[in-house]
Each structure stands twice: as C-alpha cells, then as structure tokens.
mmCIF file of C-alpha atoms and ligand atoms in Angstrom:
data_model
loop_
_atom_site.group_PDB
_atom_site.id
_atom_site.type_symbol
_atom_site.label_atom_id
_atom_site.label_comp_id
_atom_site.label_asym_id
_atom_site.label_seq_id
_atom_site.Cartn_x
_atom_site.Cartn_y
_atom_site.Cartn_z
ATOM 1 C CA UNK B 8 -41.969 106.577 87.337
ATOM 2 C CA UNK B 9 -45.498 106.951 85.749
ATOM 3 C CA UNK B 10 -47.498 109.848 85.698
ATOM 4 C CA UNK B 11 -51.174 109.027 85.687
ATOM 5 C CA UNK B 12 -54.121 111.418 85.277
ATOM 6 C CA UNK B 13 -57.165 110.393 86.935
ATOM 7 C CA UNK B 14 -60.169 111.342 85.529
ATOM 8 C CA UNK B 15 -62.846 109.749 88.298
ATOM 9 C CA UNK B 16 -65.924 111.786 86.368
ATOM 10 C CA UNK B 17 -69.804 111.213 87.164
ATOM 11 C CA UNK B 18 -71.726 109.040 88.836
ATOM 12 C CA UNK B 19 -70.292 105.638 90.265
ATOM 13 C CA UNK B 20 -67.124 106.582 88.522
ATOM 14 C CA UNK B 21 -65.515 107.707 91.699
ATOM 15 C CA UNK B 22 -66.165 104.712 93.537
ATOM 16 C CA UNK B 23 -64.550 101.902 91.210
ATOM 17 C CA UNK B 24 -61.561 104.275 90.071
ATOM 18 C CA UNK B 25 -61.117 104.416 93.919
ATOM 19 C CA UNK B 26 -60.480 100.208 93.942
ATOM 20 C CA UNK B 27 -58.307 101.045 90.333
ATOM 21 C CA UNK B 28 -56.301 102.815 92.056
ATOM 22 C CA UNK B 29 -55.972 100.547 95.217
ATOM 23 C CA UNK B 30 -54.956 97.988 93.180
ATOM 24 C CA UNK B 31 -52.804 99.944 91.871
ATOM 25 C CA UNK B 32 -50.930 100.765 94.600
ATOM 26 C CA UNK B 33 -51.021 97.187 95.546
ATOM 27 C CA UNK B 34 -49.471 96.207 92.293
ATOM 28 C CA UNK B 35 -46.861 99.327 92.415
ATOM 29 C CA UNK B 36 -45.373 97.655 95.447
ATOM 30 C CA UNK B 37 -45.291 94.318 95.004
ATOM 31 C CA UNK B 38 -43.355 95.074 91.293
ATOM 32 C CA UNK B 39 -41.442 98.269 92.091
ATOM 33 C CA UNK B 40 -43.252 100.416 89.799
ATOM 34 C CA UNK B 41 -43.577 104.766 91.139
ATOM 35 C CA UNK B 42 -46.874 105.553 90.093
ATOM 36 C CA UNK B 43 -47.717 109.204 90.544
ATOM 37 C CA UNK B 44 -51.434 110.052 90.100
ATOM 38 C CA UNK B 45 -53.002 113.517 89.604
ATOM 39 C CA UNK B 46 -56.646 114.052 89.763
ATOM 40 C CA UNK B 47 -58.839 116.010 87.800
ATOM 41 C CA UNK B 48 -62.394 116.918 88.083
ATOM 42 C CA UNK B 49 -63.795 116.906 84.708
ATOM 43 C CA UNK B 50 -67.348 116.003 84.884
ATOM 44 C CA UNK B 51 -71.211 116.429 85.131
ATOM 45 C CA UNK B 52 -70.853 118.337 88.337
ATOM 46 C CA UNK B 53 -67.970 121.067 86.616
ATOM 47 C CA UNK B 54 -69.249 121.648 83.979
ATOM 48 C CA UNK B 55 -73.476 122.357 86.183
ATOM 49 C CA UNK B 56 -70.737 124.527 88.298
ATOM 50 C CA UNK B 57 -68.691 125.955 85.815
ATOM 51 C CA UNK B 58 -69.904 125.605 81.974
ATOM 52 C CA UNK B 59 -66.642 123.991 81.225
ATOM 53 C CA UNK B 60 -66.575 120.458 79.851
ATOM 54 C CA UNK B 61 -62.552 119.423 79.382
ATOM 55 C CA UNK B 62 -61.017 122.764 78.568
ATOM 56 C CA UNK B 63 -57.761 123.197 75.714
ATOM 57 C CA UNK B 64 -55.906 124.404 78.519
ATOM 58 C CA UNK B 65 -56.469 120.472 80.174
ATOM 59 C CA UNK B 66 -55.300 118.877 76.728
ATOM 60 C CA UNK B 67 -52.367 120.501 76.817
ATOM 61 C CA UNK B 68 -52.114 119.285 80.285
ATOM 62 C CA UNK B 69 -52.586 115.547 79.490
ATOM 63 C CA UNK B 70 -50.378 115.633 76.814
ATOM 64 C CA UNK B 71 -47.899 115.413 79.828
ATOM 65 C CA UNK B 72 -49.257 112.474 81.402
ATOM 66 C CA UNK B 73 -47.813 108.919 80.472
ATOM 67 C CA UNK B 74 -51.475 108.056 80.513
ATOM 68 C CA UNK B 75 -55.006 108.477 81.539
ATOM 69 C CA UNK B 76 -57.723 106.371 83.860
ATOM 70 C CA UNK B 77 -61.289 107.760 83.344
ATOM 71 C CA UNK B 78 -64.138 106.414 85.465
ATOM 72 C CA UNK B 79 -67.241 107.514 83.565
ATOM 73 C CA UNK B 80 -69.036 110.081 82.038
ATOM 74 C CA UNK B 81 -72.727 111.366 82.163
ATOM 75 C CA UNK B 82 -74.705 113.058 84.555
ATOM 76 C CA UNK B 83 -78.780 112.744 84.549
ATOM 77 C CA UNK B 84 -79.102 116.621 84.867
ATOM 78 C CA UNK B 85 -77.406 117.454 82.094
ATOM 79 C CA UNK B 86 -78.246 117.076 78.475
ATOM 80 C CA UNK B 87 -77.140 114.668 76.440
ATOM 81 C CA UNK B 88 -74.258 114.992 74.536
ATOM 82 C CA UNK B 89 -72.672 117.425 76.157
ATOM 83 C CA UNK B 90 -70.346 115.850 78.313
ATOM 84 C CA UNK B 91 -70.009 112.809 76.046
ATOM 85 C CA UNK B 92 -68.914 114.928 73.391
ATOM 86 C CA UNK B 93 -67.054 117.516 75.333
ATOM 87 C CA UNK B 94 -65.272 115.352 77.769
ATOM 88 C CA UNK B 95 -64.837 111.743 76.181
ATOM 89 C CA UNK B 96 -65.111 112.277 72.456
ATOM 90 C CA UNK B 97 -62.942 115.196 72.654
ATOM 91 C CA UNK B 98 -60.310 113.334 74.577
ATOM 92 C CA UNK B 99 -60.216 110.964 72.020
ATOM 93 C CA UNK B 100 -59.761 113.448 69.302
ATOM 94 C CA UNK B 101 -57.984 115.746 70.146
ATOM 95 C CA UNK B 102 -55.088 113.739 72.115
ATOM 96 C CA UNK B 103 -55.330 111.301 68.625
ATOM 97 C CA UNK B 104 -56.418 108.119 70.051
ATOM 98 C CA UNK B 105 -57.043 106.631 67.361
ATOM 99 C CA UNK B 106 -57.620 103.014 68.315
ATOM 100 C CA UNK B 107 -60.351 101.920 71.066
ATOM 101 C CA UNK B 108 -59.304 98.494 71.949
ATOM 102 C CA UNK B 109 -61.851 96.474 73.775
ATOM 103 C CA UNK B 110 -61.530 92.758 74.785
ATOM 104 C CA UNK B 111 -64.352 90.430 74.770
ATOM 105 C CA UNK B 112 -63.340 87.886 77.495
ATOM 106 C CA UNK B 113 -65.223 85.438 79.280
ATOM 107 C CA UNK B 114 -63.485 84.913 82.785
ATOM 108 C CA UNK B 115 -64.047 82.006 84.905
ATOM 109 C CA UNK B 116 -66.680 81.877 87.076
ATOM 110 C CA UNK B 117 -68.611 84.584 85.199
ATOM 111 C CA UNK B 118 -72.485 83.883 83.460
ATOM 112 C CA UNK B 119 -72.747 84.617 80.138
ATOM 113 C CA UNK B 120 -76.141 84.959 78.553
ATOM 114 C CA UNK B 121 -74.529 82.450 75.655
ATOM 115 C CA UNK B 122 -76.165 78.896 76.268
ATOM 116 C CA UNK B 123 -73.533 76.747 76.384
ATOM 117 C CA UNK B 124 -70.397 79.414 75.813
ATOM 118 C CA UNK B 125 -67.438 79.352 78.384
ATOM 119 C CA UNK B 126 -63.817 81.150 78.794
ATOM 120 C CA UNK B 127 -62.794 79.218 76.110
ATOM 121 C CA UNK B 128 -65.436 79.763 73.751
ATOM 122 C CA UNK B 129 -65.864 83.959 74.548
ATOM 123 C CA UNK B 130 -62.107 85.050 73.555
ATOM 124 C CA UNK B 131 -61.269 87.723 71.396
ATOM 125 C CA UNK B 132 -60.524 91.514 70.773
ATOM 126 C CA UNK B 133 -62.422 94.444 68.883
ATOM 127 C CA UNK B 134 -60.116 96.523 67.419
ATOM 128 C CA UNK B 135 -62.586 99.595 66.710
ATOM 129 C CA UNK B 136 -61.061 102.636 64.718
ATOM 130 C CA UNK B 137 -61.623 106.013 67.190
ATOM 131 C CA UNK B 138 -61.478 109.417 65.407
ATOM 132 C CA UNK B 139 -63.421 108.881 61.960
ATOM 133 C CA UNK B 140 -66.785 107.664 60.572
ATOM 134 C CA UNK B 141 -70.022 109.029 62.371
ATOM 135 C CA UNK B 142 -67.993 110.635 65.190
ATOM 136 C CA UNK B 143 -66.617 113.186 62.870
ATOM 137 C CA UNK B 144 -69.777 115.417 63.740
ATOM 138 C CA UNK B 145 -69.651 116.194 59.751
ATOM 139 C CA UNK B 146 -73.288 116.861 58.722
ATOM 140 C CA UNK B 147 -75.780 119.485 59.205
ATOM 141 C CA UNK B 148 -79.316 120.172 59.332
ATOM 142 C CA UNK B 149 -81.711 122.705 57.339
ATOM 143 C CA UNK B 150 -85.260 123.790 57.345
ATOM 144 C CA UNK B 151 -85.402 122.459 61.170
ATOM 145 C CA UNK B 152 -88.585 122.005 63.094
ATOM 146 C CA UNK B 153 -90.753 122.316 59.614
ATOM 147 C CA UNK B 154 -92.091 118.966 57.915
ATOM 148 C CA UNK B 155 -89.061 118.942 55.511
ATOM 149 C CA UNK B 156 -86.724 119.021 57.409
ATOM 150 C CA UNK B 157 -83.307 117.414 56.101
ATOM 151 C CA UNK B 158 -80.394 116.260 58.651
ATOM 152 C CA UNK B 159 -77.723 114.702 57.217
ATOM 153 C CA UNK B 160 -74.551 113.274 59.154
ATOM 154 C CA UNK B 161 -71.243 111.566 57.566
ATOM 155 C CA UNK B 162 -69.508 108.692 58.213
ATOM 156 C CA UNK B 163 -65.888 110.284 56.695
ATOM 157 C CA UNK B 164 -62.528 108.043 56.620
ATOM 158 C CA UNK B 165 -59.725 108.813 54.762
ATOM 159 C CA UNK B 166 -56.849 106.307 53.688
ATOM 160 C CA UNK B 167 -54.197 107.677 56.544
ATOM 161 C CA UNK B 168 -56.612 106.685 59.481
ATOM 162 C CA UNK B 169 -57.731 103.288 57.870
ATOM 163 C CA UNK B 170 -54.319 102.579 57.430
ATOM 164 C CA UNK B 171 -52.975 103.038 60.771
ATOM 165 C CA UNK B 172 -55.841 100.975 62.217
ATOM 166 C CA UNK B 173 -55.353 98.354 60.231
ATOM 167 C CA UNK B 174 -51.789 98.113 60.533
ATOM 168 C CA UNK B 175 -52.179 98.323 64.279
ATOM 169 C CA UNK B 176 -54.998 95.757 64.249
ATOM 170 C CA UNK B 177 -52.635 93.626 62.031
ATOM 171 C CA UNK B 178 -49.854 93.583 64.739
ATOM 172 C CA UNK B 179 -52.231 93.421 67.946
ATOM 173 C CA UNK B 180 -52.835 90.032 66.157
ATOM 174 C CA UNK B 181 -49.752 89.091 64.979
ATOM 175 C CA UNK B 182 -48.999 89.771 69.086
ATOM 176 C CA UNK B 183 -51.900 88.429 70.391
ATOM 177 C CA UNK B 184 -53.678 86.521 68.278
ATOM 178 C CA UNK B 185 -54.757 82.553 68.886
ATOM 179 C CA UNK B 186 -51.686 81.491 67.497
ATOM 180 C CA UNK B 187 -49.648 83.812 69.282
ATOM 181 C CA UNK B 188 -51.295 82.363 72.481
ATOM 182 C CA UNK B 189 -51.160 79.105 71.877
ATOM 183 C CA UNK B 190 -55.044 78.795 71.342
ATOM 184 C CA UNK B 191 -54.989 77.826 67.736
ATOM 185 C CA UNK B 192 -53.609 77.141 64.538
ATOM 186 C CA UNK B 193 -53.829 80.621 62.965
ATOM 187 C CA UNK B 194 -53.234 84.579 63.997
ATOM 188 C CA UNK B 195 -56.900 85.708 62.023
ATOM 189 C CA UNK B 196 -57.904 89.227 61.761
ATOM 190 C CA UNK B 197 -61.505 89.921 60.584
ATOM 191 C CA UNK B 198 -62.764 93.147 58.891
ATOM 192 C CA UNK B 199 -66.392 94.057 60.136
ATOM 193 C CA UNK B 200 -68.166 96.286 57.655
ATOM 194 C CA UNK B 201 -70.871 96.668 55.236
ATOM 195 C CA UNK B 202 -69.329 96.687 51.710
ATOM 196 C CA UNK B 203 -72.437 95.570 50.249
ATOM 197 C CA UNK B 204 -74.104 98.648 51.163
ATOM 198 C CA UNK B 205 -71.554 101.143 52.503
ATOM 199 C CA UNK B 206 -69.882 100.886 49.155
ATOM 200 C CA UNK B 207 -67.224 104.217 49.280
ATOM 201 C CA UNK B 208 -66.494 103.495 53.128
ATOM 202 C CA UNK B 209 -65.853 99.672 53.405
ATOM 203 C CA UNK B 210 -64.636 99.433 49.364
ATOM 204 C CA UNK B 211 -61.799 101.344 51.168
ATOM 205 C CA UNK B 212 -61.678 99.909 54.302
ATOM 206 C CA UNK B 213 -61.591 96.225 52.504
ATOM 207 C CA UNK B 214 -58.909 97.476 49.437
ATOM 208 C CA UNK B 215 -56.818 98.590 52.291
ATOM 209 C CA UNK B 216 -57.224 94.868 54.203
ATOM 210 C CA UNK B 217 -56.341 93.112 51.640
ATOM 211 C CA UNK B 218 -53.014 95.597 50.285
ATOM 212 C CA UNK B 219 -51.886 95.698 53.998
ATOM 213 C CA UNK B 220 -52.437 91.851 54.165
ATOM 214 C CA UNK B 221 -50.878 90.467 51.627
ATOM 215 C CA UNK B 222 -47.785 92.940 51.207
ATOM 216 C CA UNK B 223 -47.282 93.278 55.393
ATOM 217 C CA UNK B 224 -48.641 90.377 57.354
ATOM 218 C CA UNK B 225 -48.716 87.310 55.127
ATOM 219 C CA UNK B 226 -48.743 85.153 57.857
ATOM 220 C CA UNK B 227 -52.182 86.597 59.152
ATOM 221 C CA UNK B 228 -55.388 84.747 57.917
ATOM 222 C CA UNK B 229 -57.736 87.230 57.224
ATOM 223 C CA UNK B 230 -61.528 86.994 56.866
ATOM 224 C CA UNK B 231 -64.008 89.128 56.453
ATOM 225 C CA UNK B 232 -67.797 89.662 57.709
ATOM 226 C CA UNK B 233 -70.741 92.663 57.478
ATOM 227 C CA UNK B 234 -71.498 93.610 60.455
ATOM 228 C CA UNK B 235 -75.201 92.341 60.542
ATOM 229 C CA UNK B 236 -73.751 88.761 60.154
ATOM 230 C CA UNK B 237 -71.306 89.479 63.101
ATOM 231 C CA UNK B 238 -73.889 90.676 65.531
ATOM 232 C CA UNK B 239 -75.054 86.924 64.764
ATOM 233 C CA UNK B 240 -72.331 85.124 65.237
ATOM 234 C CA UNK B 241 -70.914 86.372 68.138
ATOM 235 C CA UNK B 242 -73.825 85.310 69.938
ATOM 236 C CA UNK B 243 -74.316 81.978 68.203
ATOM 237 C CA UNK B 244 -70.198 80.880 67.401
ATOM 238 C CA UNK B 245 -68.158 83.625 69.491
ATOM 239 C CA UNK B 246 -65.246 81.193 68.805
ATOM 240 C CA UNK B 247 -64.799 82.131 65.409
ATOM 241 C CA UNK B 248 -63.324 85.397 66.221
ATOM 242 C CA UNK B 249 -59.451 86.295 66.840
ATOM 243 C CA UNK B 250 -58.895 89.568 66.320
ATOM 244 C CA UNK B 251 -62.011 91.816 64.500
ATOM 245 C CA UNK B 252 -61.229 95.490 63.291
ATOM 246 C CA UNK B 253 -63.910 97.597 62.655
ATOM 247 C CA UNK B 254 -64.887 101.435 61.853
ATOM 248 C CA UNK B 255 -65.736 103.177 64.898
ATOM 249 C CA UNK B 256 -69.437 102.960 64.620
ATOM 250 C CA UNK B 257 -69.997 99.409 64.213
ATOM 251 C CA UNK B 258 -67.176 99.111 66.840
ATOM 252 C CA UNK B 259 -69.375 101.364 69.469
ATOM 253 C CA UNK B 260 -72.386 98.644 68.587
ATOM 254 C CA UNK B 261 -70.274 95.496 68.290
ATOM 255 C CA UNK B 262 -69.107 96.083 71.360
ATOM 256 C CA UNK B 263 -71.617 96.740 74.068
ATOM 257 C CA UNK B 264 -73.463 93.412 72.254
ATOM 258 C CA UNK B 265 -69.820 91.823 73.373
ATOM 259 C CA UNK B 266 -69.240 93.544 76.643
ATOM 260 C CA UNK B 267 -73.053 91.930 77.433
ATOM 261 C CA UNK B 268 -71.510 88.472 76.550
ATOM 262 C CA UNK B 269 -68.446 88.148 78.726
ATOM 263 C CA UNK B 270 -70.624 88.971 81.947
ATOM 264 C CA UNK B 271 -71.867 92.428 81.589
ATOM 265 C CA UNK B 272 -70.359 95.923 81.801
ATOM 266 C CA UNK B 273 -69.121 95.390 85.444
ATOM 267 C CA UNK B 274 -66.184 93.720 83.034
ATOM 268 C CA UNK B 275 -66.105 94.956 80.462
ATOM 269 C CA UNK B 276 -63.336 97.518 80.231
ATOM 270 C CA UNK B 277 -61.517 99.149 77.264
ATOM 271 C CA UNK B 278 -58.084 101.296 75.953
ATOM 272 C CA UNK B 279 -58.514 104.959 73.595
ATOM 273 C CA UNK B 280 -54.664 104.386 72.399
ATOM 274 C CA UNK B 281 -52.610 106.450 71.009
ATOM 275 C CA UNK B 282 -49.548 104.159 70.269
ATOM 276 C CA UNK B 283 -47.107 107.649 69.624
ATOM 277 C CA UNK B 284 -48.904 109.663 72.422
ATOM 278 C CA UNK B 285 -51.303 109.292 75.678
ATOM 279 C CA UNK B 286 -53.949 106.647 76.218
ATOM 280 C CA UNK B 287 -56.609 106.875 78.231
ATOM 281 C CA UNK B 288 -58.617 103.589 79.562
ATOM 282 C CA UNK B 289 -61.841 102.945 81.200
ATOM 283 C CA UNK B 290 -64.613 101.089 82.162
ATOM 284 C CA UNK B 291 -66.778 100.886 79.234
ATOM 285 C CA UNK B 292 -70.149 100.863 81.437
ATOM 286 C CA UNK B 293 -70.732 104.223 82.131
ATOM 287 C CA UNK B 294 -71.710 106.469 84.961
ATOM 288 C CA UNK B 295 -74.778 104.197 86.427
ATOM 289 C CA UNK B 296 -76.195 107.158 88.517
ATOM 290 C CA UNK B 297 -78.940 104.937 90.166
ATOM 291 C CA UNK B 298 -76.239 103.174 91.436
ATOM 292 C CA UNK B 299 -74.126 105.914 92.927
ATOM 293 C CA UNK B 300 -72.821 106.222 96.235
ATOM 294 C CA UNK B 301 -74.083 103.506 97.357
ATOM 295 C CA UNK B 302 -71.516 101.060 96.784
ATOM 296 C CA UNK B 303 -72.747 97.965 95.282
ATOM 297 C CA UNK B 304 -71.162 98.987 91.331
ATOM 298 C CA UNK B 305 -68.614 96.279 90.441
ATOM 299 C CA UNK B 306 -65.181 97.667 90.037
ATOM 300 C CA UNK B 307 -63.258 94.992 87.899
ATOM 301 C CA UNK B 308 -63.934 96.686 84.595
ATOM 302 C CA UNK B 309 -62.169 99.747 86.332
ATOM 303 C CA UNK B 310 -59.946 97.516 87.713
ATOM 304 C CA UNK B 311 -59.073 95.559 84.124
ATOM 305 C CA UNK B 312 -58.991 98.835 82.636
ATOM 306 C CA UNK B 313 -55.840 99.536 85.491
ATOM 307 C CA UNK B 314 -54.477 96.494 84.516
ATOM 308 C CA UNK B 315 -54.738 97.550 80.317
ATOM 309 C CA UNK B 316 -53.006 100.879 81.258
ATOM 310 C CA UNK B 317 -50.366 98.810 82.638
ATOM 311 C CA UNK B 318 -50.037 96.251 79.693
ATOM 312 C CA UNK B 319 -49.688 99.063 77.240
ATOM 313 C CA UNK B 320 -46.854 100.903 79.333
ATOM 314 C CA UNK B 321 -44.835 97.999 79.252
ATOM 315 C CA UNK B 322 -45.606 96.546 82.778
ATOM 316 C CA UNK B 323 -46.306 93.036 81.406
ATOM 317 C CA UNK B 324 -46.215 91.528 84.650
ATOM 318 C CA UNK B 325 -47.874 93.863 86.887
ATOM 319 C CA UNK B 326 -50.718 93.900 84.127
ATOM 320 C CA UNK B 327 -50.720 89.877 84.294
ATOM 321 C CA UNK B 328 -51.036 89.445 88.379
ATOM 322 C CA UNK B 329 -54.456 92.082 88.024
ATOM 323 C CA UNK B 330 -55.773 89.721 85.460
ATOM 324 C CA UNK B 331 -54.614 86.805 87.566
ATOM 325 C CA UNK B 332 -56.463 88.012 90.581
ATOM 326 C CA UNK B 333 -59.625 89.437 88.818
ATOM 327 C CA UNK B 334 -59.778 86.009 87.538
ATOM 328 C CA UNK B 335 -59.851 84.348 90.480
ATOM 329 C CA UNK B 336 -62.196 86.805 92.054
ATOM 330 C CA UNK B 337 -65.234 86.166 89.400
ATOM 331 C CA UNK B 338 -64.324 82.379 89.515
ATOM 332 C CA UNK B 339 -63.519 82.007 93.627
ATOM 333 C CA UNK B 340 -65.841 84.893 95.240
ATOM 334 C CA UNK B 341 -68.503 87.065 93.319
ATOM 335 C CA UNK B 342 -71.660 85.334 93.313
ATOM 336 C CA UNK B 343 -72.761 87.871 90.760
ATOM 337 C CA UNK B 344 -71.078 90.140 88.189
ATOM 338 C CA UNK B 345 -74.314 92.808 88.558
ATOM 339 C CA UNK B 346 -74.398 95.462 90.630
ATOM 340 C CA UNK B 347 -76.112 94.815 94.432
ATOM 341 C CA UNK B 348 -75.856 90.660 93.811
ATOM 342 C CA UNK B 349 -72.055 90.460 94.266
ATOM 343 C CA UNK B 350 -72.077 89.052 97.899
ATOM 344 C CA UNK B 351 -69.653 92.230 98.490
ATOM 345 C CA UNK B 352 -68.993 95.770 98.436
ATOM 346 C CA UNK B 353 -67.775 97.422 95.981
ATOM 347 C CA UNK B 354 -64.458 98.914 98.269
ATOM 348 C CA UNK B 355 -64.122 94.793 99.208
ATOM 349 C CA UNK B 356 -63.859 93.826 95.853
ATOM 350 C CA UNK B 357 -60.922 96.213 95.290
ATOM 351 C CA UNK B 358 -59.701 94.663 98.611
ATOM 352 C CA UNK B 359 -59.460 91.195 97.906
ATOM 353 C CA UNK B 360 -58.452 91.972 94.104
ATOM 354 C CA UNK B 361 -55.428 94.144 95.919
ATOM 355 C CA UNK B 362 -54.812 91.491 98.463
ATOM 356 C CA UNK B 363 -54.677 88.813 96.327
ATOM 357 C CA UNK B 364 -51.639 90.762 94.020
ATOM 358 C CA UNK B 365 -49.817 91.722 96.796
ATOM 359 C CA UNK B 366 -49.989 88.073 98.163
ATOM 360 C CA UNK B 367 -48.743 86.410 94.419
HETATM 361 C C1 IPM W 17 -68.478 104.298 74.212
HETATM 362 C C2 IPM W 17 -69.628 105.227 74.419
HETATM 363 C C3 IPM W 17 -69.319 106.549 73.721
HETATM 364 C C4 IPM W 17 -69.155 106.268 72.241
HETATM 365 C C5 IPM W 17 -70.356 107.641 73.965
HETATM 366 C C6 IPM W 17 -70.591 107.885 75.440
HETATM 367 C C7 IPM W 17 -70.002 108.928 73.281
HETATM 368 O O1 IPM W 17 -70.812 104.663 73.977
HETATM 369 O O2 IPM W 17 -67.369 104.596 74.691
HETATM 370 O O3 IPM W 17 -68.664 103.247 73.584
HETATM 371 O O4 IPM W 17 -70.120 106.257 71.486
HETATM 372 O O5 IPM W 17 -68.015 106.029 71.833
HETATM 373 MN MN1 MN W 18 -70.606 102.651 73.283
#
C-alpha cells in the first residue's frame, strides 16, 4: 500500500489533482495497487487565514509519506515569493529533492509551436539539479532604497550535490536514454552550462562530467552545450537531445521554453526526487487563477505527473497504461491542449483518461 500526500494548493490546482486522483483510482483497480491519500491544505488561502506557509511540523509529516502530488502554488493576493518559497522551494529543500526531472515530450495529436517538429522529433528529458545555485537564497543587499544600492545573490554548488546529479542524470540515461529505448544508436547525456562565463560554477560542473564519465558510464556519449546555444537548438533541432543535465537555474529556464514545445503547460508535468527519501510531482504550470473554478484547465500534466509518481514507485505498468491513455486522449479527442478550446471539461478529461485505463 502507498501512502500519498495530496497537496491540491491554489488556484486551478484543486480541480486537475481532482482528475489525478480519479485516475488514480482507476489505475489502483485495474492493477491491484492500495493507494491511501491524505490531504493537506497548504496554500494561498492558509497561509491569508493563518500566516503559515508549510510549517516544520508538516515536513516531519511528509517524511512519512511514500510520496507527494502537489497541484500548484500561487495566489494573486498574496505577494510574491512567499508561498513559492515557503511552500514549494522549501519542500524541495528541506525533504532533499535534489533532482527536478522534467520530460519534454511531444504526444500525438498535440501542436507544437516547432514548424515541422513531431513526437518523434520533441523527445527528451531535463535533468535539472534542485537544491543549489540561485535557489540557495545566499546573497544580501546593503544601502537599500538609496542610488547605490548593492544586491548581490549566489549561485553556490558544491562537489557532493553536482555529483549526485550527475550520477543520477548518468543512470536516468543509461535507463532511459535513446538507446535504451530503442530510438537510436547512443545513450547521450548533455551538460547545459556556461563555462565560458560562469567559470568557478560550470569548470566544476564540467570537471565532474567528464571524471564521472569516463571512470562510471563509459558507454554514455556525452556532449556538452552553454545554455544560450541550447535555448536555440531546442527550438530549431529538438532531436539532438537525449538526456540534458543542468544546474537548477538554467533548468527552471530550459524548461518552461520546453514545456512550451511539447504543447504547452496543460502537459507539461514534472518529479522533485529524492531517490533515498520522498518525491513530490506536479504539474509544472502553475496555479492559473483566471482560470479557476471554472473548469476548462487541462488536467493531463496533473494527470502525467500521477502517472511519474507511479513510475518512480516502481508501478511500471500502472505508470505505462496513464501514458497510454493520455496519449490517446491528445491524439483521439482534445481538439486543443489550452485551456477553454479542449472540446471538454476539465472533470471529462479525467473521465475518459480513467475510462480508457480501466478499459486496457
Ligand atoms: C518551477 C517554478 C518554481 C521554480 C518557482 C515557482 C519557485 O518556476 O517549478 O519551475 O523556480 O523552481
Ligand atoms: Mn519554473
């Protein structure tokens, strides 16, 4: 049995964790999975209520979870920041997720803003580092509000959390790589960064690569590409990449520019692993408050992020049938991905996605 927090948060969260979870359900019967799910109300309206963003008191709560489903977070009334940092970043940090893995996939039947760019074409995997870099909220400002006034923020990584990401990048590929699928001669991992700039962060990021590389994963081609040249070509030759790992700010850029070429972010949906501890997963999109209650929000990114929880708890073929049926959703039904254009409601979306699993 799995223990699942929910985390349904602001906005239109509610409404596509609501089809997550029906699918779900629909996928806990038809493979004999127990899936217990406890909800929690971290969020915009809370914290207005309360002042409390995600207490230490709810850490040590989700540290007994086998995992976590977040729907979004971000409310218009309150500031910035707050909730972002208080809610998801600390999530992140605190539980140790240190790897945000985010898919950039094409499905059938789904426009992509790429001229001439299909499923086959718009296939890979961003494996962005999580709790250094930026993020660390190392920095500091002086002499505010005058004219010289200095703010300074740090992008810090230190050898331990490179390495980890790298290794795990390594063996995502070595996994799941275009080889390992049958897509292509080689398993190829590509390091984003900016060595020729960044020269302390990426010198280490690159040394590590290439030590991990050669002594670990021989059989892994490696490349590597600054991250102005990859905002390029993954709009202009988004078959070139496998696998790309990438520090955790030029993995938050990389990957709304690829969440906006595989059909938007009603799709686009993403994993905050911790491969030792608890995961969390969500729809990368956000809490779309214009969009709120009135269901017209797409809920396959919720719904793919479902089906991620389940891949990374070992439910291979429960994770498979959601993909299977999202798939033939965007390609059979949805006339659009966007929100208000899909020909359906959001709750009959999450019907015929949990329909078509329990039918398989
Ligand atoms: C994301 C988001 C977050 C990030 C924000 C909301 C803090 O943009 O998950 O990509 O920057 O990581
Ligand atoms: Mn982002």
């Amino acid at each position: 049995m799995y223990k699942i927090a929910v985390i349904p948060g602001d906005g239109t969260g509610p409404e596509v964790i609501r089809e997550a979870l029906k699918v779900l359900k629909a996928a806990s019967e038809k493979f004999g999975m127990k899936c217990e799910t406890t909800e929690f109300d971290f969020g915009g309206e809370r914290y207005m209520r309360t002042g409390e963003t995600l207490p230490d008191s709810a850490i040590e709560e989700l540290r007994g979870f086998d995992a976590i489903l977040l729907g979004a977070i971000g409310h218009p009334d309150v500031a910035p920041g707050i909730l972002e940092k208080g809610i998801l970043l600390k999530a992140r940090f605190e539980l140790d997720q240190y790897i945000n893995l985010r898919p950039v996939r094409l499905y059938p039947g789904v426009d992509s803003p790429l001229k001439d760019k299909g499923p086959d074409e718009i296939d890979y995997c961003v494996v962005r580092e999580n709790t250094g870099d930026l993020y660390t909220g190392v920095g500091g400002v002086t002499m505010k509000g005058t004219p010289h006034e200095i703010a300074i923020q740090t992008a810090v990584y230190n050898r331990y959390q490179v390495d980890r990401c790298l290794r795990y990048a390594f063996e995502y590929c070595r996994k799941h790589g275009k080889k390992a699928r049958g897509r292509g001669e080689h398993n190829t991992l590509a390091l984003v960064g900016k060595t020729n700039v960044l020269t302390y962060v990426y010198d280490l990021w690159e040394r590590a690569f290439h030590e991990m590389g050669d002594r670990e994963f021989p059989g892994i081609r490696r490349e590597y590409y600054h991250v102005d040249a990859t905002c390029m070509w993954m709009v202009k030759n988004p078959e070139w990449f496998d696998v790309i790992v990438t520090g955790n700010m030029f993995g938050d850029i990389i990957t709304d520019l690829g969440a906006i070429t595989q059909g938007g972010m009603g799709l686009a949906a993403g994993g905050n692993i911790n491969p030792e501890g608890v995961s969390m997963f969500e729809p990368i999109g956000g809490s779309a408050p214009k969009y709120t209650g009135k269901g017209v929000i797409n809920p396959l990114a919720a719904i793919c992020a479902a089906s991620m929880m389940l891949e990374i708890l070992g439910e291979q073929e429960a994770s498979v049938a959601i993909e299977e049926a999202v798939k033939y959703i965007t390609a059979k039904k949805l006339k659009s991905m966007n929100a208000g254009r899909m020909g359906y409601s959001t709750s009959e979306v999450g019907d015929m996605v949990a329909q078509y699993v329990a039918d398989l």
